[in-house]
């Protein structure tokens, strides 16, 4: 038994160390501007360079969100097993539900 332990352990290590020839997708995010907004709280300056993103009615913020969504959904749509996961989740969530009358 002891003679088999070392070869099995080595085989296991080599099996775990095999690199797959998967293509790596590089994600290029859109540029996000920074502004020079500084708040002072109790004498401490707190920079808030992304304050402009808080205005969700701004056309600039809407354009930024649209660009970010294009990157995000482009990546998510490229996942090959996404439909399998979706089908499994729908199967798990599709059970009889009881609510109040």
Tab-separated table of N, CA and C in Angstrom:
chain	number	residue	atom	x	y	z
A	1	UNK	N	0.825	-1.193	0.000
A	1	UNK	CA	0.000	0.000	0.000
A	1	UNK	C	0.868	1.255	0.000
A	2	UNK	N	1.933	1.243	0.796
A	2	UNK	CA	2.813	2.405	0.860
A	2	UNK	C	3.519	2.640	-0.472
A	3	UNK	N	3.762	1.564	-1.227
A	3	UNK	CA	4.433	1.708	-2.517
A	3	UNK	C	3.523	2.395	-3.537
A	4	UNK	N	2.230	2.255	-3.387
A	4	UNK	CA	1.286	2.875	-4.311
A	4	UNK	C	0.987	4.332	-3.965
A	5	UNK	N	1.199	4.695	-2.736
A	5	UNK	CA	0.834	6.030	-2.283
A	5	UNK	C	1.609	7.124	-3.020
A	6	UNK	N	2.910	6.987	-3.125
A	6	UNK	CA	3.723	8.009	-3.777
A	6	UNK	C	3.390	8.150	-5.267
A	7	UNK	N	3.317	7.058	-6.031
A	7	UNK	CA	2.946	7.225	-7.448
A	7	UNK	C	1.546	7.823	-7.632
A	8	UNK	N	0.599	7.419	-6.801
A	8	UNK	CA	-0.748	7.980	-6.906
A	8	UNK	C	-0.754	9.466	-6.560
A	9	UNK	N	0.009	9.826	-5.559
A	9	UNK	CA	0.101	11.226	-5.176
A	9	UNK	C	0.726	12.057	-6.295
A	10	UNK	N	1.784	11.550	-6.900
A	10	UNK	CA	2.428	12.260	-8.002
A	10	UNK	C	1.502	12.380	-9.213
A	11	UNK	N	0.776	11.310	-9.517
A	11	UNK	CA	-0.166	11.361	-10.638
A	11	UNK	C	-1.261	12.393	-10.373
A	12	UNK	N	-1.716	12.442	-9.138
A	12	UNK	CA	-2.737	13.424	-8.774
A	12	UNK	C	-2.237	14.851	-8.919
A	13	UNK	N	-0.996	15.085	-8.500
A	13	UNK	CA	-0.418	16.420	-8.631
A	13	UNK	C	-0.266	16.822	-10.090
A	14	UNK	N	0.205	15.898	-10.918
A	14	UNK	CA	0.353	16.203	-12.339
A	14	UNK	C	-1.007	16.432	-13.002
A	15	UNK	N	-2.001	15.676	-12.598
A	15	UNK	CA	-3.337	15.840	-13.179
A	15	UNK	C	-3.926	17.199	-12.815
A	16	UNK	N	-3.678	17.649	-11.600
A	16	UNK	CA	-4.205	18.946	-11.171
A	16	UNK	C	-3.450	20.109	-11.799
A	17	UNK	N	-2.235	19.868	-12.225
A	17	UNK	CA	-1.392	20.939	-12.734
A	17	UNK	C	-1.495	21.116	-14.248
A	18	UNK	N	-2.260	20.302	-14.928
A	18	UNK	CA	-2.379	20.408	-16.380
A	18	UNK	C	-3.079	21.709	-16.744
A	19	UNK	N	-2.475	22.441	-17.640
A	19	UNK	CA	-3.069	23.703	-18.069
A	19	UNK	C	-3.947	23.452	-19.285
A	20	UNK	N	-5.117	24.033	-19.238
A	20	UNK	CA	-6.046	23.890	-20.350
A	20	UNK	C	-5.731	24.947	-21.392
A	21	UNK	N	-6.012	24.618	-22.614
A	21	UNK	CA	-5.795	25.566	-23.706
A	21	UNK	C	-7.043	26.408	-23.924
A	22	UNK	N	-7.464	27.076	-22.868
A	22	UNK	CA	-8.629	27.940	-22.970
A	22	UNK	C	-8.178	29.312	-23.430
A	23	UNK	N	-8.994	29.912	-24.264
A	23	UNK	CA	-8.650	31.266	-24.674
A	23	UNK	C	-9.067	32.228	-23.560
A	24	UNK	N	-8.194	33.110	-23.239
A	24	UNK	CA	-8.465	34.108	-22.214
A	24	UNK	C	-9.062	35.336	-22.886
A	25	UNK	N	-10.190	35.753	-22.373
A	25	UNK	CA	-10.833	36.928	-22.933
A	25	UNK	C	-10.359	38.154	-22.159
A	26	UNK	N	-9.855	39.113	-22.859
A	26	UNK	CA	-9.465	40.352	-22.205
A	26	UNK	C	-10.624	41.328	-22.297
A	27	UNK	N	-10.912	41.937	-21.188
A	27	UNK	CA	-12.022	42.875	-21.116
A	27	UNK	C	-11.447	44.286	-21.114
A	28	UNK	N	-11.916	45.094	-22.029
A	28	UNK	CA	-11.486	46.484	-22.098
A	28	UNK	C	-12.640	47.364	-21.638
A	29	UNK	N	-12.461	47.936	-20.478
A	29	UNK	CA	-13.506	48.774	-19.912
A	29	UNK	C	-13.427	50.186	-20.480
A	30	UNK	N	-14.570	50.850	-20.600
A	30	UNK	CA	-14.557	52.239	-21.055
A	30	UNK	C	-13.876	53.138	-20.011
A	31	UNK	N	-13.305	54.214	-20.485
A	31	UNK	CA	-12.679	55.172	-19.573
A	31	UNK	C	-13.747	55.801	-18.680
A	32	UNK	N	-13.390	56.011	-17.432
A	32	UNK	CA	-14.274	56.689	-16.495
A	32	UNK	C	-13.574	57.953	-16.037
A	33	UNK	N	-14.209	59.070	-16.293
A	33	UNK	CA	-13.556	60.327	-15.933
A	33	UNK	C	-13.577	60.525	-14.422
A	34	UNK	N	-12.608	61.277	-13.948
A	34	UNK	CA	-12.537	61.657	-12.540
A	34	UNK	C	-12.646	63.172	-12.461
A	35	UNK	N	-13.379	63.625	-11.472
A	35	UNK	CA	-13.526	65.066	-11.265
A	35	UNK	C	-12.890	65.444	-9.933
A	36	UNK	N	-12.629	66.717	-9.763
A	36	UNK	CA	-11.978	67.201	-8.541
A	36	UNK	C	-13.014	67.675	-7.529
A	37	UNK	N	-13.825	66.762	-7.042
A	37	UNK	CA	-14.815	67.097	-6.031
A	37	UNK	C	-14.268	66.661	-4.678
A	38	UNK	N	-14.257	67.587	-3.740
A	38	UNK	CA	-13.758	67.285	-2.397
A	38	UNK	C	-14.772	67.805	-1.392
A	39	UNK	N	-15.182	66.944	-0.475
A	39	UNK	CA	-16.048	67.345	0.626
A	39	UNK	C	-15.192	67.455	1.876
A	40	UNK	N	-15.594	68.329	2.773
A	40	UNK	CA	-14.884	68.472	4.041
A	40	UNK	C	-15.836	68.087	5.161
A	41	UNK	N	-15.474	67.044	5.884
A	41	UNK	CA	-16.262	66.569	7.012
A	41	UNK	C	-15.431	66.707	8.277
A	42	UNK	N	-15.870	67.580	9.174
A	42	UNK	CA	-15.205	67.788	10.461
A	42	UNK	C	-13.717	68.071	10.281
A	43	UNK	N	-13.405	68.876	9.278
A	43	UNK	CA	-12.029	69.272	9.041
A	43	UNK	C	-11.208	68.287	8.228
A	44	UNK	N	-11.819	67.196	7.780
A	44	UNK	CA	-11.108	66.198	6.980
A	44	UNK	C	-11.597	66.274	5.541
A	45	UNK	N	-10.664	66.446	4.614
A	45	UNK	CA	-11.018	66.482	3.196
A	45	UNK	C	-11.213	65.064	2.667
A	46	UNK	N	-12.353	64.847	2.029
A	46	UNK	CA	-12.686	63.535	1.475
A	46	UNK	C	-12.929	63.697	-0.026
A	47	UNK	N	-11.998	63.200	-0.858
A	47	UNK	CA	-12.196	63.318	-2.306
A	47	UNK	C	-13.301	62.378	-2.800
A	48	UNK	N	-14.064	62.851	-3.760
A	48	UNK	CA	-15.139	62.051	-4.357
A	48	UNK	C	-15.070	62.217	-5.876
A	49	UNK	N	-14.096	61.542	-6.520
A	49	UNK	CA	-13.872	61.765	-7.950
A	49	UNK	C	-14.985	61.235	-8.858
A	50	UNK	N	-15.853	60.400	-8.336
A	50	UNK	CA	-16.914	59.828	-9.168
A	50	UNK	C	-18.292	60.380	-8.791
A	51	UNK	N	-18.332	61.537	-8.181
A	51	UNK	CA	-19.588	62.150	-7.763
A	51	UNK	C	-20.527	62.335	-8.945
A	52	UNK	N	-19.990	62.604	-10.110
A	52	UNK	CA	-20.827	62.856	-11.286
A	52	UNK	C	-21.684	61.650	-11.647
A	53	UNK	N	-21.283	60.449	-11.219
A	53	UNK	CA	-22.071	59.248	-11.516
A	53	UNK	C	-23.326	59.145	-10.649
A	54	UNK	N	-23.407	59.955	-9.596
A	54	UNK	CA	-24.581	59.914	-8.724
A	54	UNK	C	-25.812	60.532	-9.383
A	55	UNK	N	-25.611	61.348	-10.393
A	55	UNK	CA	-26.733	61.969	-11.106
A	55	UNK	C	-27.224	61.002	-12.181
A	56	UNK	N	-28.174	60.146	-11.801
A	56	UNK	CA	-28.623	59.107	-12.734
A	56	UNK	C	-29.531	59.639	-13.840
A	57	UNK	N	-29.888	60.911	-13.795
A	57	UNK	CA	-30.679	61.512	-14.873
A	57	UNK	C	-29.807	62.206	-15.910
A	58	UNK	N	-28.521	62.292	-15.641
A	58	UNK	CA	-27.591	62.957	-16.549
A	58	UNK	C	-27.364	62.109	-17.797
A	59	UNK	N	-27.277	62.766	-18.954
A	59	UNK	CA	-27.004	62.050	-20.207
A	59	UNK	C	-25.618	61.409	-20.169
A	60	UNK	N	-24.684	62.066	-19.493
A	60	UNK	CA	-23.325	61.544	-19.384
A	60	UNK	C	-23.304	60.245	-18.571
A	61	UNK	N	-24.063	60.217	-17.483
A	61	UNK	CA	-24.150	59.002	-16.668
A	61	UNK	C	-24.848	57.889	-17.440
A	62	UNK	N	-25.902	58.219	-18.155
A	62	UNK	CA	-26.607	57.212	-18.955
A	62	UNK	C	-25.693	56.616	-20.019
A	63	UNK	N	-24.870	57.455	-20.640
A	63	UNK	CA	-23.929	56.961	-21.654
A	63	UNK	C	-22.880	56.055	-21.016
A	64	UNK	N	-22.423	56.410	-19.809
A	64	UNK	CA	-21.432	55.592	-19.102
A	64	UNK	C	-22.026	54.222	-18.759
A	65	UNK	N	-23.257	54.215	-18.244
A	65	UNK	CA	-23.922	52.954	-17.894
A	65	UNK	C	-24.127	52.102	-19.138
A	66	UNK	N	-24.514	52.719	-20.232
A	66	UNK	CA	-24.720	51.988	-21.485
A	66	UNK	C	-23.417	51.341	-21.960
A	67	UNK	N	-22.313	52.074	-21.863
A	67	UNK	CA	-21.007	51.532	-22.262
A	67	UNK	C	-20.582	50.390	-21.342
A	68	UNK	N	-20.818	50.538	-20.038
A	68	UNK	CA	-20.476	49.475	-19.093
A	68	UNK	C	-21.328	48.230	-19.346
A	69	UNK	N	-22.619	48.429	-19.614
A	69	UNK	CA	-23.502	47.295	-19.898
A	69	UNK	C	-23.091	46.570	-21.172
A	70	UNK	N	-22.624	47.305	-22.158
A	70	UNK	CA	-22.169	46.681	-23.401
A	70	UNK	C	-21.004	45.734	-23.123
A	71	UNK	N	-20.070	46.167	-22.282
A	71	UNK	CA	-18.929	45.315	-21.913
A	71	UNK	C	-19.401	44.117	-21.098
A	72	UNK	N	-20.234	44.374	-20.094
A	72	UNK	CA	-20.689	43.312	-19.194
A	72	UNK	C	-21.486	42.249	-19.930
A	73	UNK	N	-22.503	42.663	-20.672
A	73	UNK	CA	-23.348	41.688	-21.344
A	73	UNK	C	-22.632	41.021	-22.509
A	74	UNK	N	-21.680	41.712	-23.110
A	74	UNK	CA	-20.849	41.075	-24.131
A	74	UNK	C	-20.049	39.922	-23.554
A	75	UNK	N	-19.529	40.113	-22.346
A	75	UNK	CA	-18.777	39.049	-21.677
A	75	UNK	C	-19.709	37.916	-21.256
A	76	UNK	N	-20.823	38.262	-20.623
A	76	UNK	CA	-21.752	37.233	-20.143
A	76	UNK	C	-22.334	36.416	-21.293
A	77	UNK	N	-22.603	37.049	-22.420
A	77	UNK	CA	-23.150	36.330	-23.572
A	77	UNK	C	-22.146	35.366	-24.185
A	78	UNK	N	-20.865	35.567	-23.911
A	78	UNK	CA	-19.841	34.691	-24.490
A	78	UNK	C	-19.580	33.443	-23.649
A	79	UNK	N	-20.203	33.331	-22.487
A	79	UNK	CA	-20.010	32.154	-21.632
A	79	UNK	C	-20.749	30.982	-22.268
A	80	UNK	N	-20.033	29.909	-22.637
A	80	UNK	CA	-20.666	28.825	-23.395
A	80	UNK	C	-21.689	28.017	-22.599
A	81	UNK	N	-21.539	27.910	-21.302
A	81	UNK	CA	-22.437	27.071	-20.508
A	81	UNK	C	-23.505	27.892	-19.791
A	82	UNK	N	-23.710	29.121	-20.217
A	82	UNK	CA	-24.677	29.999	-19.565
A	82	UNK	C	-26.105	29.465	-19.684
A	83	UNK	N	-26.468	28.920	-20.836
A	83	UNK	CA	-27.822	28.385	-21.023
A	83	UNK	C	-28.071	27.174	-20.141
A	84	UNK	N	-27.029	26.378	-19.908
A	84	UNK	CA	-27.163	25.204	-19.034
A	84	UNK	C	-27.445	25.654	-17.606
A	85	UNK	N	-26.721	26.665	-17.151
A	85	UNK	CA	-26.936	27.188	-15.800
A	85	UNK	C	-28.333	27.783	-15.685
A	86	UNK	N	-28.751	28.526	-16.698
A	86	UNK	CA	-30.080	29.141	-16.682
A	86	UNK	C	-31.169	28.074	-16.611
A	87	UNK	N	-31.027	27.011	-17.393
A	87	UNK	CA	-32.024	25.936	-17.387
A	87	UNK	C	-32.077	25.250	-16.026
A	88	UNK	N	-30.920	25.027	-15.419
A	88	UNK	CA	-30.875	24.372	-14.110
A	88	UNK	C	-31.519	25.259	-13.044
A	89	UNK	N	-31.235	26.553	-13.079
A	89	UNK	CA	-31.843	27.468	-12.111
A	89	UNK	C	-33.355	27.542	-12.297
A	90	UNK	N	-33.817	27.575	-13.544
A	90	UNK	CA	-35.262	27.591	-13.787
A	90	UNK	C	-35.908	26.317	-13.269
A	91	UNK	N	-35.223	25.188	-13.437
A	91	UNK	CA	-35.740	23.914	-12.929
A	91	UNK	C	-35.834	23.942	-11.404
A	92	UNK	N	-34.814	24.482	-10.751
A	92	UNK	CA	-34.804	24.528	-9.289
A	92	UNK	C	-35.837	25.507	-8.745
A	93	UNK	N	-36.040	26.619	-9.437
A	93	UNK	CA	-36.963	27.639	-8.954
A	93	UNK	C	-38.410	27.356	-9.342
A	94	UNK	N	-38.651	26.394	-10.236
A	94	UNK	CA	-39.996	26.098	-10.702
A	94	UNK	C	-40.626	25.029	-9.809
A	95	UNK	N	-41.105	25.461	-8.677
A	95	UNK	CA	-41.793	24.550	-7.760
A	95	UNK	C	-43.104	25.218	-7.349
A	96	UNK	N	-43.993	24.413	-6.799
A	96	UNK	CA	-45.296	24.950	-6.417
A	96	UNK	C	-45.133	25.918	-5.254
A	97	UNK	N	-45.670	27.098	-5.427
A	97	UNK	CA	-45.575	28.121	-4.394
A	97	UNK	C	-46.962	28.371	-3.819
A	98	UNK	N	-46.996	28.580	-2.526
A	98	UNK	CA	-48.258	28.821	-1.845
A	98	UNK	C	-48.209	30.217	-1.240
A	99	UNK	N	-49.235	30.990	-1.490
A	99	UNK	CA	-49.301	32.339	-0.940
A	99	UNK	C	-50.519	32.486	-0.047
A	100	UNK	N	-50.668	33.630	0.531
A	100	UNK	CA	-51.830	33.866	1.385
A	100	UNK	C	-53.075	34.036	0.508
A	101	UNK	N	-54.231	33.598	1.003
A	101	UNK	CA	-55.460	33.658	0.194
A	101	UNK	C	-55.963	35.061	-0.014
